[in-house]
Protein backbone atom coordinates (compact mmCIF):
# COMPACT_ATOMS: atom_id res chain seq x y z
CA UNK A 1 0.00 0.00 0.00
CA UNK A 2 2.80 2.40 0.87
CA UNK A 3 4.46 1.71 -2.49
CA UNK A 4 1.23 2.45 -4.38
CA UNK A 5 0.77 5.63 -2.37
CA UNK A 6 4.32 6.70 -3.25
CA UNK A 7 3.71 5.86 -6.91
CA UNK A 8 0.56 8.01 -7.06
CA UNK A 9 2.42 10.83 -5.35
CA UNK A 10 5.38 10.56 -7.75
CA UNK A 11 3.35 10.00 -10.94
CA UNK A 12 3.00 13.68 -12.02
CA UNK A 13 6.76 14.25 -11.74
CA UNK A 14 7.53 10.97 -13.52
CA UNK A 15 5.13 11.79 -16.37
CA UNK A 16 6.65 15.27 -16.66
CA UNK A 17 10.12 13.73 -16.87
CA UNK A 18 8.93 11.16 -19.41
CA UNK A 19 7.43 13.94 -21.54
CA UNK A 20 10.75 15.81 -21.53
CA UNK A 21 12.63 12.60 -22.42
CA UNK A 22 10.33 11.99 -25.40
CA UNK A 23 10.53 15.62 -26.56
CA UNK A 24 14.33 15.59 -26.58
CA UNK A 25 14.46 12.18 -28.27
CA UNK A 26 11.97 13.01 -31.04
CA UNK A 27 13.47 16.43 -31.89
CA UNK A 28 17.02 15.05 -31.72
CA UNK A 29 16.21 12.05 -33.93
CA UNK A 30 14.66 14.29 -36.60
CA UNK A 31 17.84 16.40 -36.66
CA UNK A 32 20.02 13.28 -36.46
CA UNK A 33 18.23 11.81 -39.49
CA UNK A 34 18.99 14.94 -41.50
CA UNK A 35 22.63 14.82 -40.39
CA UNK A 36 22.79 11.11 -41.17
CA UNK A 37 21.35 11.62 -44.65
CA UNK A 38 23.66 14.51 -45.55
CA UNK A 39 26.85 12.96 -44.19
CA UNK A 40 25.78 9.51 -45.39
CA UNK A 41 25.59 10.80 -48.96
CA UNK A 42 28.91 12.57 -48.45
CA UNK A 43 30.47 9.31 -47.25
CA UNK A 44 29.63 7.53 -50.52
CA UNK A 45 30.53 10.51 -52.69
CA UNK A 46 33.36 10.30 -55.20
CA UNK A 47 34.57 13.67 -53.89
CA UNK A 48 37.48 12.94 -51.53
CA UNK A 49 36.98 16.14 -49.53
CA UNK A 50 33.33 15.34 -48.81
CA UNK A 51 34.24 11.75 -47.87
CA UNK A 52 36.97 13.02 -45.54
CA UNK A 53 34.60 15.49 -43.82
CA UNK A 54 32.04 12.72 -43.26
CA UNK A 55 34.74 10.43 -41.89
CA UNK A 56 36.04 13.11 -39.51
CA UNK A 57 32.54 13.82 -38.18
CA UNK A 58 31.80 10.13 -37.58
CA UNK A 59 35.20 9.40 -36.00
CA UNK A 60 35.17 12.43 -33.68
CA UNK A 61 31.63 11.87 -32.42
CA UNK A 62 31.87 8.10 -32.10
CA UNK A 63 35.31 8.42 -30.51
CA UNK A 64 34.14 10.58 -27.59
CA UNK A 65 31.57 9.82 -24.86
CA UNK A 66 28.15 11.46 -25.07
CA UNK A 67 28.51 12.91 -21.57
CA UNK A 68 31.72 14.70 -22.63
CA UNK A 69 29.94 16.06 -25.72
CA UNK A 70 27.08 17.34 -23.54
CA UNK A 71 29.53 19.07 -21.16
CA UNK A 72 31.43 20.56 -24.11
CA UNK A 73 28.25 21.99 -25.68
CA UNK A 74 26.67 23.21 -22.42
CA UNK A 75 29.78 24.44 -20.57
CA UNK A 76 32.69 24.50 -23.04
CA UNK A 77 31.27 26.47 -25.97
CA UNK A 78 29.45 29.08 -23.80
CA UNK A 79 32.62 29.54 -21.75
CA UNK A 80 34.75 30.10 -24.85
CA UNK A 81 32.29 32.36 -26.68
CA UNK A 82 30.69 34.08 -23.67
CA UNK A 83 27.21 32.99 -24.68
CA UNK A 84 24.47 31.04 -22.91
CA UNK A 85 22.98 27.86 -24.34
CA UNK A 86 19.77 26.63 -22.67
CA UNK A 87 20.03 23.15 -21.20
CA UNK A 88 17.26 21.79 -23.45
CA UNK A 89 18.98 23.14 -26.57
CA UNK A 90 22.36 21.78 -25.48
CA UNK A 91 20.79 18.39 -24.78
CA UNK A 92 19.11 18.24 -28.16
CA UNK A 93 22.32 19.25 -29.94
CA UNK A 94 24.35 16.63 -28.04
CA UNK A 95 21.90 13.79 -28.75
CA UNK A 96 21.49 14.93 -32.39
CA UNK A 97 25.23 15.01 -33.09
CA UNK A 98 25.78 11.70 -31.32
CA UNK A 99 22.91 9.85 -32.98
CA UNK A 100 23.68 11.51 -36.32
CA UNK A 101 27.13 9.89 -36.41
CA UNK A 102 25.52 6.46 -36.10
CA UNK A 103 22.80 7.38 -38.59
CA UNK A 104 25.53 8.13 -41.13
CA UNK A 105 26.55 4.48 -41.05
CA UNK A 106 22.90 3.37 -41.20
CA UNK A 107 22.28 5.49 -44.31
CA UNK A 108 25.54 4.42 -45.91
CA UNK A 109 24.85 0.74 -45.32
CA UNK A 110 21.25 1.07 -46.50
CA UNK A 111 22.23 2.80 -49.73
CA UNK A 112 25.03 0.33 -50.39
CA UNK A 113 22.57 -2.54 -49.85
CA UNK A 114 20.49 -1.45 -52.87
CA UNK A 115 21.50 -3.34 -56.00
CA UNK A 116 23.91 -1.31 -58.14
CA UNK A 117 21.84 -2.24 -61.17
CA UNK A 118 19.11 0.11 -59.89
CA UNK A 119 21.40 3.10 -60.25
CA UNK A 120 22.69 1.94 -63.64
CA UNK A 121 19.18 1.33 -64.97
CA UNK A 122 17.92 4.73 -63.83
CA UNK A 123 20.96 6.54 -65.26
CA UNK A 124 20.56 4.70 -68.57
CA UNK A 125 17.03 6.10 -68.77
CA UNK A 126 18.45 9.61 -68.57
CA UNK A 127 17.80 10.41 -64.90
CA UNK A 128 20.52 12.61 -63.31
CA UNK A 129 22.38 11.27 -60.28
CA UNK A 130 20.53 13.44 -57.75
CA UNK A 131 17.10 12.51 -59.05
CA UNK A 132 18.04 8.83 -59.23
CA UNK A 133 19.18 8.89 -55.64
CA UNK A 134 16.04 10.69 -54.49
CA UNK A 135 13.43 8.75 -56.47
CA UNK A 136 14.97 5.31 -56.93
CA UNK A 137 17.72 4.51 -54.42
CA UNK A 138 16.65 6.24 -51.19
CA UNK A 139 13.05 4.90 -51.13
CA UNK A 140 14.42 1.34 -51.35
CA UNK A 141 17.21 2.03 -48.87
CA UNK A 142 14.88 3.58 -46.28
CA UNK A 143 12.73 0.45 -46.22
CA UNK A 144 15.81 -1.57 -45.32
CA UNK A 145 16.87 0.96 -42.70
CA UNK A 146 13.62 1.27 -40.69
CA UNK A 147 14.48 -1.41 -38.07
CA UNK A 148 17.90 0.23 -37.59
CA UNK A 149 16.20 3.63 -37.25
CA UNK A 150 13.95 2.36 -34.46
CA UNK A 151 16.91 0.69 -32.77
CA UNK A 152 18.78 4.01 -32.82
CA UNK A 153 15.65 5.71 -31.45
CA UNK A 154 15.73 3.30 -28.50
CA UNK A 155 19.44 3.89 -27.91
CA UNK A 156 19.04 7.68 -28.04
CA UNK A 157 16.05 7.53 -25.70
CA UNK A 158 18.17 5.70 -23.11
CA UNK A 159 21.06 8.11 -23.74
CA UNK A 160 18.87 11.06 -22.63
CA UNK A 161 19.35 9.81 -19.07
CA UNK A 162 22.92 11.18 -19.26
CA UNK A 163 21.56 14.69 -19.81
CA UNK A 164 20.58 14.90 -16.15
CA UNK A 165 24.20 16.00 -15.56
CA UNK A 166 23.49 19.34 -17.26
CA UNK A 167 20.29 19.90 -15.30
CA UNK A 168 17.63 18.76 -17.75
CA UNK A 169 14.64 17.45 -15.82
CA UNK A 170 14.05 14.35 -17.90
CA UNK A 171 12.96 10.99 -16.49
CA UNK A 172 16.20 10.15 -14.66
CA UNK A 173 16.55 13.65 -13.20
CA UNK A 174 12.92 13.47 -12.07
CA UNK A 175 13.74 10.23 -10.29
CA UNK A 176 16.68 11.91 -8.52
CA UNK A 177 14.47 14.79 -7.37
CA UNK A 178 11.74 12.42 -6.11
CA UNK A 179 14.30 10.32 -4.24
CA UNK A 180 15.82 13.42 -2.65
CA UNK A 181 12.42 14.34 -1.23
CA UNK A 182 11.41 10.92 0.11
CA UNK A 183 14.73 9.05 0.60
CA UNK A 184 13.14 5.86 -0.76
CA UNK A 185 15.70 4.92 -3.40
CA UNK A 186 14.52 1.36 -4.09
CA UNK A 187 10.91 2.30 -4.85
CA UNK A 188 11.80 5.46 -6.78
CA UNK A 189 14.30 3.82 -9.11
CA UNK A 190 11.93 0.87 -9.57
CA UNK A 191 9.31 3.31 -10.88
CA UNK A 192 11.83 4.97 -13.20
CA UNK A 193 13.05 1.60 -14.49
CA UNK A 194 9.47 0.46 -15.17
CA UNK A 195 8.76 3.62 -17.20
CA UNK A 196 11.87 3.10 -19.32
CA UNK A 197 11.20 -0.63 -19.67
CA UNK A 198 7.57 -0.24 -20.83
CA UNK A 199 8.47 2.49 -23.33
CA UNK A 200 11.45 0.60 -24.76
CA UNK A 201 9.53 -2.70 -24.96
CA UNK A 202 6.77 -0.91 -26.89
CA UNK A 203 9.31 0.49 -29.36
CA UNK A 204 11.00 -2.92 -29.67
CA UNK A 205 7.64 -4.53 -30.44
CA UNK A 206 6.93 -1.91 -33.11
CA UNK A 207 10.38 -2.51 -34.60
CA UNK A 208 9.78 -6.26 -34.82
CA UNK A 209 6.37 -5.77 -36.43
CA UNK A 210 7.80 -3.43 -39.05
CA UNK A 211 10.70 -5.81 -39.69
CA UNK A 212 8.31 -8.75 -40.20
CA UNK A 213 6.15 -6.65 -42.52
CA UNK A 214 9.06 -5.73 -44.78
CA UNK A 215 10.37 -9.30 -44.80
CA UNK A 216 7.00 -10.44 -46.15
XYZ file of C-alpha atoms in Angstrom:
216
model
C 0.000 0.000 0.000
C 2.805 2.400 0.866
C 4.462 1.711 -2.492
C 1.227 2.449 -4.382
C 0.774 5.626 -2.370
C 4.316 6.701 -3.250
C 3.710 5.859 -6.912
C 0.564 8.014 -7.059
C 2.422 10.831 -5.349
C 5.376 10.560 -7.753
C 3.355 10.002 -10.940
C 2.998 13.681 -12.019
C 6.760 14.246 -11.742
C 7.529 10.965 -13.524
C 5.129 11.786 -16.366
C 6.651 15.268 -16.663
C 10.125 13.727 -16.870
C 8.929 11.159 -19.412
C 7.431 13.937 -21.542
C 10.753 15.806 -21.528
C 12.628 12.595 -22.425
C 10.329 11.995 -25.402
C 10.534 15.619 -26.561
C 14.328 15.595 -26.575
C 14.460 12.180 -28.271
C 11.975 13.013 -31.038
C 13.474 16.432 -31.887
C 17.017 15.047 -31.721
C 16.207 12.052 -33.935
C 14.662 14.286 -36.600
C 17.836 16.401 -36.661
C 20.025 13.284 -36.465
C 18.232 11.807 -39.486
C 18.988 14.938 -41.501
C 22.632 14.820 -40.394
C 22.787 11.110 -41.172
C 21.352 11.620 -44.649
C 23.662 14.511 -45.549
C 26.848 12.960 -44.194
C 25.780 9.510 -45.390
C 25.586 10.804 -48.964
C 28.908 12.571 -48.451
C 30.475 9.308 -47.246
C 29.632 7.531 -50.521
C 30.531 10.511 -52.693
C 33.358 10.300 -55.202
C 34.572 13.671 -53.891
C 37.478 12.944 -51.533
C 36.975 16.136 -49.534
C 33.329 15.336 -48.811
C 34.236 11.754 -47.868
C 36.970 13.021 -45.543
C 34.600 15.485 -43.817
C 32.041 12.724 -43.262
C 34.743 10.426 -41.894
C 36.045 13.109 -39.508
C 32.539 13.820 -38.179
C 31.804 10.128 -37.579
C 35.199 9.398 -36.004
C 35.171 12.425 -33.676
C 31.628 11.866 -32.417
C 31.873 8.100 -32.105
C 35.310 8.419 -30.513
C 34.142 10.584 -27.592
C 31.566 9.817 -24.857
C 28.147 11.462 -25.067
C 28.508 12.907 -21.574
C 31.717 14.704 -22.635
C 29.936 16.057 -25.724
C 27.078 17.340 -23.535
C 29.526 19.066 -21.159
C 31.429 20.564 -24.107
C 28.255 21.988 -25.677
C 26.673 23.207 -22.424
C 29.778 24.436 -20.571
C 32.691 24.502 -23.036
C 31.272 26.469 -25.968
C 29.449 29.081 -23.801
C 32.623 29.540 -21.747
C 34.754 30.104 -24.846
C 32.289 32.364 -26.681
C 30.692 34.084 -23.667
C 27.213 32.993 -24.684
C 24.475 31.036 -22.914
C 22.976 27.860 -24.344
C 19.768 26.628 -22.669
C 20.033 23.149 -21.199
C 17.263 21.791 -23.446
C 18.978 23.140 -26.569
C 22.360 21.783 -25.479
C 20.794 18.389 -24.782
C 19.105 18.238 -28.165
C 22.320 19.246 -29.943
C 24.349 16.634 -28.044
C 21.899 13.789 -28.753
C 21.493 14.931 -32.386
C 25.228 15.010 -33.093
C 25.782 11.695 -31.317
C 22.905 9.851 -32.977
C 23.684 11.508 -36.321
C 27.130 9.887 -36.409
C 25.525 6.455 -36.101
C 22.802 7.383 -38.593
C 25.535 8.133 -41.132
C 26.549 4.482 -41.046
C 22.898 3.368 -41.204
C 22.280 5.486 -44.314
C 25.540 4.423 -45.914
C 24.849 0.738 -45.315
C 21.247 1.070 -46.500
C 22.229 2.798 -49.730
C 25.027 0.334 -50.388
C 22.568 -2.537 -49.853
C 20.488 -1.447 -52.873
C 21.499 -3.339 -56.000
C 23.913 -1.309 -58.137
C 21.836 -2.245 -61.166
C 19.106 0.106 -59.890
C 21.400 3.099 -60.252
C 22.689 1.935 -63.637
C 19.183 1.330 -64.968
C 17.923 4.732 -63.831
C 20.961 6.538 -65.258
C 20.561 4.699 -68.571
C 17.026 6.099 -68.772
C 18.446 9.606 -68.570
C 17.798 10.413 -64.901
C 20.516 12.612 -63.315
C 22.382 11.275 -60.283
C 20.532 13.439 -57.745
C 17.102 12.511 -59.049
C 18.042 8.833 -59.232
C 19.179 8.885 -55.639
C 16.037 10.694 -54.491
C 13.433 8.750 -56.472
C 14.969 5.305 -56.925
C 17.721 4.511 -54.418
C 16.652 6.242 -51.195
C 13.052 4.895 -51.131
C 14.417 1.342 -51.354
C 17.214 2.033 -48.875
C 14.880 3.580 -46.276
C 12.726 0.447 -46.215
C 15.814 -1.573 -45.324
C 16.872 0.958 -42.701
C 13.623 1.265 -40.694
C 14.479 -1.413 -38.068
C 17.897 0.229 -37.587
C 16.203 3.632 -37.254
C 13.951 2.364 -34.463
C 16.909 0.691 -32.772
C 18.779 4.014 -32.824
C 15.649 5.714 -31.453
C 15.727 3.301 -28.499
C 19.444 3.887 -27.907
C 19.039 7.675 -28.036
C 16.046 7.525 -25.704
C 18.174 5.705 -23.114
C 21.061 8.113 -23.740
C 18.872 11.060 -22.635
C 19.350 9.812 -19.066
C 22.917 11.183 -19.255
C 21.557 14.692 -19.812
C 20.581 14.897 -16.152
C 24.202 15.996 -15.560
C 23.492 19.337 -17.263
C 20.287 19.901 -15.303
C 17.629 18.762 -17.754
C 14.644 17.446 -15.818
C 14.053 14.346 -17.902
C 12.960 10.992 -16.486
C 16.203 10.152 -14.664
C 16.550 13.653 -13.196
C 12.916 13.474 -12.071
C 13.739 10.225 -10.286
C 16.676 11.906 -8.515
C 14.466 14.787 -7.367
C 11.741 12.423 -6.113
C 14.299 10.322 -4.245
C 15.824 13.422 -2.652
C 12.419 14.337 -1.230
C 11.405 10.917 0.106
C 14.731 9.046 0.598
C 13.144 5.862 -0.762
C 15.695 4.916 -3.398
C 14.520 1.359 -4.094
C 10.913 2.295 -4.849
C 11.801 5.461 -6.783
C 14.304 3.816 -9.109
C 11.927 0.873 -9.568
C 9.308 3.306 -10.885
C 11.833 4.969 -13.197
C 13.050 1.602 -14.490
C 9.470 0.463 -15.168
C 8.763 3.623 -17.196
C 11.867 3.099 -19.317
C 11.197 -0.629 -19.673
C 7.575 -0.241 -20.829
C 8.471 2.486 -23.326
C 11.447 0.601 -24.761
C 9.526 -2.699 -24.965
C 6.771 -0.910 -26.890
C 9.314 0.493 -29.362
C 10.998 -2.921 -29.666
C 7.637 -4.527 -30.440
C 6.929 -1.911 -33.112
C 10.380 -2.511 -34.602
C 9.784 -6.258 -34.821
C 6.368 -5.772 -36.425
C 7.801 -3.433 -39.053
C 10.698 -5.811 -39.693
C 8.312 -8.753 -40.203
C 6.151 -6.654 -42.523
C 9.059 -5.734 -44.778
C 10.369 -9.304 -44.799
C 7.003 -10.443 -46.149
